[in-house]
Short mmCIF file of C-alpha atoms in Angstrom, two decimals:
data_model
loop_
_atom_site.label_atom_id
_atom_site.label_comp_id
_atom_site.label_asym_id
_atom_site.label_seq_id
_atom_site.Cartn_x
_atom_site.Cartn_y
_atom_site.Cartn_z
CA MET L 1 7.39 -6.92 9.68
CA ILE L 2 4.63 -5.33 11.81
CA ARG L 3 4.34 -3.59 15.14
CA ARG L 4 2.25 -5.21 17.85
CA PRO L 5 -0.50 -2.91 19.20
CA PRO L 6 -0.72 -2.11 22.93
CA ARG L 7 -2.77 -4.52 25.01
CA SER L 8 -5.36 -1.82 25.62
CA THR L 9 -6.07 -1.52 21.90
CA LEU L 10 -8.98 0.65 20.83
CA PHE L 11 -10.50 -2.21 18.87
CA PRO L 12 -10.52 -5.46 20.90
CA TYR L 13 -11.16 -8.63 18.99
CA THR L 14 -11.24 -12.38 19.41
CA THR L 15 -11.82 -13.97 16.03
CA LEU L 16 -10.31 -17.19 14.69
CA PHE L 17 -9.49 -15.79 11.25
CA ARG L 18 -7.64 -12.67 12.48
CA SER L 19 -4.72 -14.37 14.23
CA LEU L 20 -1.36 -14.45 12.43
CA ASP L 21 0.63 -17.55 11.56
CA THR L 22 4.01 -16.41 12.94
CA ALA L 23 5.92 -19.60 12.17
CA ILE L 24 9.44 -18.67 11.03
CA SER L 25 12.09 -21.34 10.53
CA ASP L 26 15.52 -21.18 12.21
CA GLU L 27 17.03 -20.90 8.74
CA LYS L 28 14.95 -17.78 8.05
CA ARG L 29 15.96 -16.25 11.37
CA GLU L 30 19.60 -16.73 10.45
CA ASP L 31 18.86 -15.02 7.13
CA PHE L 32 17.41 -12.01 9.00
CA ILE L 33 20.70 -11.63 10.88
CA LYS L 34 22.70 -11.74 7.64
CA TRP L 35 20.36 -9.23 5.98
CA LYS L 36 20.67 -6.81 8.88
CA LYS L 37 24.47 -6.98 8.81
CA HIS L 38 24.38 -6.29 5.07
CA ASP L 39 21.96 -3.37 5.42
CA ASP L 40 23.81 -1.84 8.36
CA ALA L 41 26.85 -1.43 6.12
CA ARG L 42 24.93 1.00 3.91
CA ASP L 43 24.02 4.65 4.41
CA HIS L 44 20.26 5.00 4.82
CA PHE L 45 18.52 8.02 3.36
CA CYS L 46 15.62 7.88 5.81
CA GLU L 47 15.19 6.70 9.37
CA ILE L 48 13.96 3.13 9.76
CA GLU L 49 12.36 1.46 12.74
CA ASP L 50 14.51 -0.67 15.02
CA GLU L 51 13.99 -4.26 13.87
CA THR L 52 15.41 -5.54 17.17
CA SER L 53 12.68 -3.80 19.17
CA ALA L 54 10.61 -6.05 21.44
CA ASP L 55 7.35 -4.99 19.77
CA MET L 56 8.50 -5.99 16.28
CA GLN L 57 8.15 -9.38 14.63
CA HIS L 58 8.89 -10.86 11.22
CA VAL L 59 5.96 -12.37 9.34
CA ASP L 60 5.97 -14.61 6.28
CA LEU L 61 3.45 -13.03 3.89
CA LEU L 62 2.89 -16.35 2.10
CA LEU L 63 1.55 -17.85 5.33
CA ASN L 64 -0.78 -14.87 5.89
CA PRO L 65 -2.59 -14.06 2.63
CA GLU L 66 -4.77 -10.97 2.45
CA ARG L 67 -8.42 -11.99 2.65
CA TYR L 68 -11.68 -11.42 4.50
CA THR L 69 -11.26 -11.76 8.29
CA GLY L 70 -14.65 -10.65 9.63
CA TYR L 71 -13.13 -7.35 10.81
CA LYS L 72 -15.92 -4.90 10.03
CA GLY L 73 -18.59 -2.75 11.65
CA GLU L 74 -17.90 0.15 13.99
CA SER L 75 -14.19 -0.58 14.52
CA ALA L 76 -13.29 -0.74 10.83
CA TRP L 77 -15.59 2.19 10.05
CA ARG L 78 -13.81 4.41 12.59
CA ILE L 79 -10.42 3.65 11.01
CA TRP L 80 -11.50 4.74 7.56
CA LYS L 81 -13.51 7.68 8.91
CA SER L 82 -10.38 8.92 10.66
CA ILE L 83 -8.39 8.55 7.44
CA TYR L 84 -10.88 10.37 5.22
CA GLU L 85 -12.30 12.95 7.62
CA GLU L 86 -9.21 13.84 9.66
CA ASN L 87 -6.30 13.28 7.27
CA CYS L 88 -7.49 13.75 3.70
CA PHE L 89 -7.65 17.34 2.47
CA LYS L 90 -11.16 18.79 2.51
CA PRO L 91 -12.86 21.60 0.58
CA HIS L 92 -13.29 24.92 2.35
CA GLN L 93 -17.07 24.81 2.02
CA GLY L 94 -19.46 22.17 3.31
CA TYR L 95 -19.20 18.80 1.64
CA GLY L 96 -22.05 16.84 3.19
CA LYS L 97 -21.81 13.94 5.60
CA TYR L 98 -18.91 12.18 3.87
CA LEU L 99 -15.95 13.16 1.72
CA ASP L 100 -16.45 11.69 -1.76
CA SER L 101 -15.46 12.15 -5.39
CA LYS L 102 -18.00 14.93 -5.93
CA SER L 103 -16.89 17.04 -2.97
CA VAL L 104 -13.19 17.06 -3.91
CA ARG L 105 -13.65 18.33 -7.46
CA GLY L 106 -13.08 21.97 -6.53
CA MET L 107 -9.79 21.36 -4.72
CA CYS L 108 -6.32 21.85 -6.20
CA LEU L 109 -4.61 19.08 -8.13
CA GLU L 110 -2.35 17.98 -5.28
CA LYS L 111 -5.22 17.57 -2.82
CA ARG L 112 -7.30 15.66 -5.38
CA VAL L 113 -4.35 13.35 -6.04
CA PHE L 114 -4.06 12.66 -2.30
CA TYR L 115 -7.75 11.75 -2.03
CA ARG L 116 -7.71 9.59 -5.16
CA ALA L 117 -4.64 7.68 -3.97
CA ILE L 118 -6.24 6.88 -0.60
CA SER L 119 -9.55 6.00 -2.25
CA GLY L 120 -7.71 3.74 -4.71
CA LEU L 121 -5.96 1.95 -1.86
CA HIS L 122 -9.26 1.52 0.00
CA THR L 123 -10.83 0.15 -3.19
CA SER L 124 -7.99 -2.32 -3.74
CA ILE L 125 -8.35 -3.66 -0.20
CA ASN L 126 -12.12 -4.06 -0.65
CA VAL L 127 -11.60 -5.93 -3.93
CA HIS L 128 -9.20 -8.33 -2.17
CA LEU L 129 -11.68 -8.96 0.63
CA SER L 130 -14.48 -9.64 -1.88
CA ALA L 131 -12.25 -11.96 -3.91
CA ARG L 132 -11.07 -14.01 -0.91
CA TYR L 133 -14.25 -14.11 1.13
CA LEU L 134 -15.13 -16.76 3.71
CA LEU L 135 -17.83 -18.73 1.89
CA ASN L 136 -18.71 -21.15 4.68
CA ASP L 137 -19.31 -20.64 8.38
CA LYS L 138 -16.18 -22.10 9.96
CA THR L 139 -16.53 -22.16 13.75
CA GLY L 140 -13.52 -24.33 14.59
CA PHE L 141 -14.47 -27.55 12.79
CA GLY L 142 -13.93 -28.53 9.18
CA VAL L 143 -12.00 -26.67 6.49
CA ALA L 144 -12.61 -23.02 5.69
CA LYS L 145 -13.60 -22.31 2.10
CA TRP L 146 -12.47 -19.02 0.58
CA GLY L 147 -13.57 -17.59 -2.75
CA ARG L 148 -15.17 -14.73 -4.63
CA ASN L 149 -18.34 -13.18 -3.23
CA LEU L 150 -20.16 -11.30 -5.99
CA ASN L 151 -22.79 -9.86 -3.63
CA GLU L 152 -20.07 -8.39 -1.40
CA PHE L 153 -18.36 -6.87 -4.43
CA GLN L 154 -21.62 -5.35 -5.68
CA ASN L 155 -22.46 -3.93 -2.26
CA ARG L 156 -19.18 -2.03 -2.34
CA PHE L 157 -19.10 -0.91 -5.99
CA ASP L 158 -22.52 -1.11 -7.66
CA PRO L 159 -23.52 2.48 -8.63
CA GLU L 160 -27.11 1.95 -7.47
CA LEU L 161 -25.97 0.75 -4.05
CA THR L 162 -23.22 3.37 -3.55
CA ASN L 163 -24.90 6.57 -4.73
CA ASP L 164 -22.81 6.39 -7.94
CA GLU L 165 -19.56 6.33 -5.94
CA GLY L 166 -18.66 2.72 -6.83
CA PRO L 167 -17.45 3.43 -10.40
CA MET L 168 -15.41 6.40 -9.15
CA ARG L 169 -13.76 4.18 -6.55
CA LEU L 170 -12.78 1.73 -9.27
CA LYS L 171 -11.37 4.58 -11.37
CA ASN L 172 -9.28 5.60 -8.38
CA LEU L 173 -7.89 2.07 -8.21
CA TYR L 174 -6.59 2.44 -11.76
CA PHE L 175 -5.29 5.91 -10.89
CA LEU L 176 -3.26 4.53 -7.98
CA TYR L 177 -1.97 1.71 -10.18
CA LEU L 178 -0.60 4.26 -12.65
CA LEU L 179 0.92 6.30 -9.82
CA GLU L 180 2.85 3.35 -8.40
CA LEU L 181 3.74 2.19 -11.92
CA ARG L 182 5.28 5.62 -12.50
CA ALA L 183 7.29 5.37 -9.27
CA LEU L 184 8.74 2.03 -10.35
CA ALA L 185 9.60 3.45 -13.79
CA LYS L 186 11.26 6.50 -12.26
CA ALA L 187 13.28 4.44 -9.78
CA ALA L 188 14.32 1.90 -12.43
CA PRO L 189 17.99 3.02 -12.56
CA PHE L 190 18.21 2.72 -8.79
CA LEU L 191 16.43 -0.64 -8.63
CA ALA L 192 18.51 -2.02 -11.49
CA ARG L 193 21.64 -1.49 -9.37
CA GLU L 194 20.24 -3.24 -6.29
CA SER L 195 21.75 -6.56 -5.25
CA PHE L 196 18.54 -7.79 -3.52
CA TYR L 197 20.80 -9.59 -1.08
CA THR L 198 19.45 -12.52 0.96
CA GLY L 199 22.55 -14.70 1.19
CA ASN L 200 21.10 -17.25 -1.23
CA LYS L 201 22.87 -16.62 -4.54
CA ALA L 202 20.39 -18.58 -6.65
CA GLU L 203 17.42 -16.70 -5.20
CA ASP L 204 19.24 -13.37 -5.45
CA ASP L 205 19.94 -13.97 -9.15
CA GLU L 206 16.32 -15.00 -9.73
CA VAL L 207 15.01 -11.83 -8.07
CA ARG L 208 17.36 -9.58 -10.02
CA HIS L 209 16.30 -11.14 -13.30
CA ALA L 210 12.61 -10.87 -12.36
CA VAL L 211 13.00 -7.20 -11.40
CA SER L 212 14.89 -6.51 -14.63
CA ASP L 213 12.09 -8.11 -16.64
CA ILE L 214 9.29 -6.17 -14.96
CA LEU L 215 11.20 -2.87 -15.27
CA LYS L 216 11.55 -3.46 -19.02
CA VAL L 217 7.79 -4.00 -19.31
CA ILE L 218 7.06 -0.89 -17.24
CA ARG L 219 9.37 1.29 -19.37
CA ASN L 220 7.37 0.34 -22.47
CA PHE L 221 4.02 1.20 -20.86
CA PRO L 222 2.85 4.45 -22.52
CA ASN L 223 0.54 6.12 -19.98
CA HIS L 224 2.28 6.78 -16.70
CA PHE L 225 1.17 9.17 -13.97
CA ASN L 226 2.76 12.61 -14.51
CA GLU L 227 4.03 14.08 -11.24
CA SER L 228 5.80 17.03 -12.90
CA SER L 229 2.57 19.06 -12.89
CA MET L 230 2.36 18.89 -9.08
CA PHE L 231 3.83 21.31 -6.53
CA THR L 232 4.53 23.98 -9.13
CA GLY L 233 4.02 27.74 -8.92
CA ASP L 234 5.26 29.81 -5.99
CA GLN L 235 8.21 27.91 -4.51
CA ASN L 236 7.45 28.68 -0.86
CA GLN L 237 3.79 27.78 -1.17
CA SER L 238 4.63 24.63 -3.11
CA GLN L 239 7.07 23.50 -0.43
CA LEU L 240 4.52 24.15 2.30
CA LEU L 241 1.89 22.16 0.42
CA LYS L 242 4.34 19.31 -0.21
CA GLU L 243 5.21 19.14 3.49
CA GLU L 244 1.53 19.21 4.42
CA PHE L 245 0.96 16.44 1.88
CA ARG L 246 3.74 14.39 3.49
CA LEU L 247 2.54 14.94 7.07
CA HIS L 248 -1.00 13.96 6.20
CA PHE L 249 0.29 10.69 4.81
CA VAL L 250 2.51 10.08 7.86
CA ASN L 251 -0.59 10.42 10.05
CA ILE L 252 -2.45 7.85 7.97
CA SER L 253 0.42 5.38 8.31
CA ARG L 254 0.22 5.81 12.09
CA ILE L 255 -3.52 5.20 12.11
CA MET L 256 -2.87 1.73 10.71
CA ASP L 257 -1.23 0.81 14.03
CA CYS L 258 -4.69 1.18 15.61
CA VAL L 259 -6.33 -1.51 13.46
CA GLY L 260 -7.57 -4.19 15.85
CA CYS L 261 -7.01 -7.16 13.50
CA ASP L 262 -3.48 -8.52 13.08
CA LYS L 263 -3.84 -9.58 9.44
CA CYS L 264 -5.73 -6.42 8.49
CA ARG L 265 -3.05 -4.29 10.13
CA LEU L 266 -0.28 -6.28 8.43
CA TRP L 267 -1.63 -5.81 4.91
CA GLY L 268 -2.87 -2.29 5.57
CA LYS L 269 0.55 -1.15 6.80
CA LEU L 270 2.35 -2.96 3.98
CA GLN L 271 0.25 -1.26 1.29
CA ILE L 272 0.37 2.13 3.01
CA GLN L 273 4.16 1.94 3.26
CA GLY L 274 4.38 0.79 -0.36
CA LEU L 275 2.38 3.85 -1.41
CA GLY L 276 4.51 6.03 0.87
CA THR L 277 7.63 4.68 -0.84
CA ALA L 278 6.13 5.50 -4.25
CA LEU L 279 5.41 9.07 -3.08
CA LYS L 280 8.96 9.34 -1.74
CA ILE L 281 10.32 8.32 -5.14
CA LEU L 282 8.09 10.76 -6.99
CA PHE L 283 8.52 13.80 -4.78
CA SER L 284 11.84 13.54 -2.94
CA GLY L 285 14.50 16.20 -3.56
CA GLN L 286 15.06 17.58 -7.03
CA GLN L 287 14.39 14.38 -8.97
CA THR L 288 11.83 15.73 -11.43
CA GLY L 289 13.01 14.06 -14.64
CA VAL L 290 11.68 11.00 -16.40
CA GLU L 291 14.02 8.75 -14.41
CA PHE L 292 16.43 9.15 -11.55
CA ASP L 293 19.69 10.87 -12.40
CA LEU L 294 22.24 8.59 -10.76
CA ASN L 295 24.72 11.40 -10.14
CA GLU L 296 22.04 13.53 -8.49
CA MET L 297 20.90 10.49 -6.54
CA LYS L 298 24.41 10.04 -5.13
CA ARG L 299 24.73 13.73 -4.25
CA SER L 300 21.39 13.73 -2.43
CA LYS L 301 22.19 10.35 -0.82
CA PHE L 302 18.83 9.02 -1.93
CA GLN L 303 18.29 5.57 -0.52
CA LEU L 304 15.54 2.98 -0.24
CA THR L 305 15.66 0.55 2.65
CA ARG L 306 15.02 -3.15 2.23
CA THR L 307 11.59 -2.72 3.81
CA GLU L 308 10.68 0.12 1.42
CA ILE L 309 11.63 -1.96 -1.62
CA VAL L 310 9.71 -4.98 -0.34
CA THR L 311 6.58 -2.94 0.39
CA LEU L 312 6.80 -1.08 -2.94
CA PHE L 313 6.78 -4.27 -4.99
CA ASN L 314 4.19 -5.98 -2.78
CA ALA L 315 1.87 -2.96 -2.86
CA PHE L 316 2.11 -2.79 -6.64
CA GLY L 317 1.45 -6.53 -6.76
CA ARG L 318 -1.70 -6.08 -4.69
CA LEU L 319 -2.98 -3.38 -7.06
CA SER L 320 -2.22 -5.59 -10.06
CA ASN L 321 -4.10 -8.44 -8.43
CA SER L 322 -7.10 -6.20 -7.73
CA ILE L 323 -7.32 -5.06 -11.34
CA ASN L 324 -7.11 -8.68 -12.49
CA GLU L 325 -9.96 -9.59 -10.13
CA LEU L 326 -12.16 -6.86 -11.61
CA GLU L 327 -12.29 -8.73 -14.91
CA THR L 328 -13.34 -11.92 -13.11
CA PHE L 329 -16.12 -10.10 -11.22
CA ARG L 330 -17.26 -8.49 -14.45
CA LYS L 331 -17.67 -11.90 -16.07
CA MET L 332 -19.49 -13.23 -13.01
CA SER L 333 -21.95 -10.32 -13.05
CA ASN L 334 -22.73 -10.90 -16.76
CA ARG L 335 -23.72 -14.54 -16.33
#
């Protein structure tokens, strides 16, 4: 589900590959009504957007895969510049023209984590765009051909072409993967109790079994992100930093509404909200143990909405896909 931008959007566009396929069957629309009735019967921990609002629409992700759309240049550059320069934490002293891995080294752990998470997300998106690139010039006739573009990948990550930043960006992708992996592991007791209701019993059972299987694999993974070392020390200062951390991320999620490409905005918002859900799991309330304490969870009324759960799993899936694509690009570059 995405929010439509105002007509007077900052980034106008008219490109064939950026329009969304909004086809939703009547059966699916009936499912949405059933889901909403089910969700409305639950107490929500956090405020959610009104799904009945006129500027909201449901989108089938399978009909709108994340791939290269031609959205680039000044418009896309301004989005990421606003994210890095206005919403990431910055060192007190000068850091050159751009914020990068070298300039954040002197900052505290929490601020470095914030930068690395955003950089990892940016890297993942760039890997997707390089892996599903438009390989032929489709101008309205014929069939578009999508595939991996090694030159595009190298332009974004080759150390010689990125002033040695490319390898650090790829490391940040792995860092973000471990962060979201940790969130899933921590929330496992909560997710294991979810019904994943859609009204289709067979599909609900299939999803529950799939989630159970992936949670078992995640529990056995040895090297998770360790959030317990963050926001320690003076309690008042830690709380102030945590709130600043949260507000910075909220601002970034709002910036995604300004993206002037429907599909780019869809996948950008989905992955941003998935990361936001992971941060919520890691840093909400007093849940600082290895996993959620179910009694504490009930007392604090911790809750994840349907949208948060969907974006969490989809965002983690996108990171997993990016890491899988890295191996393919590595083999291509060695030929």
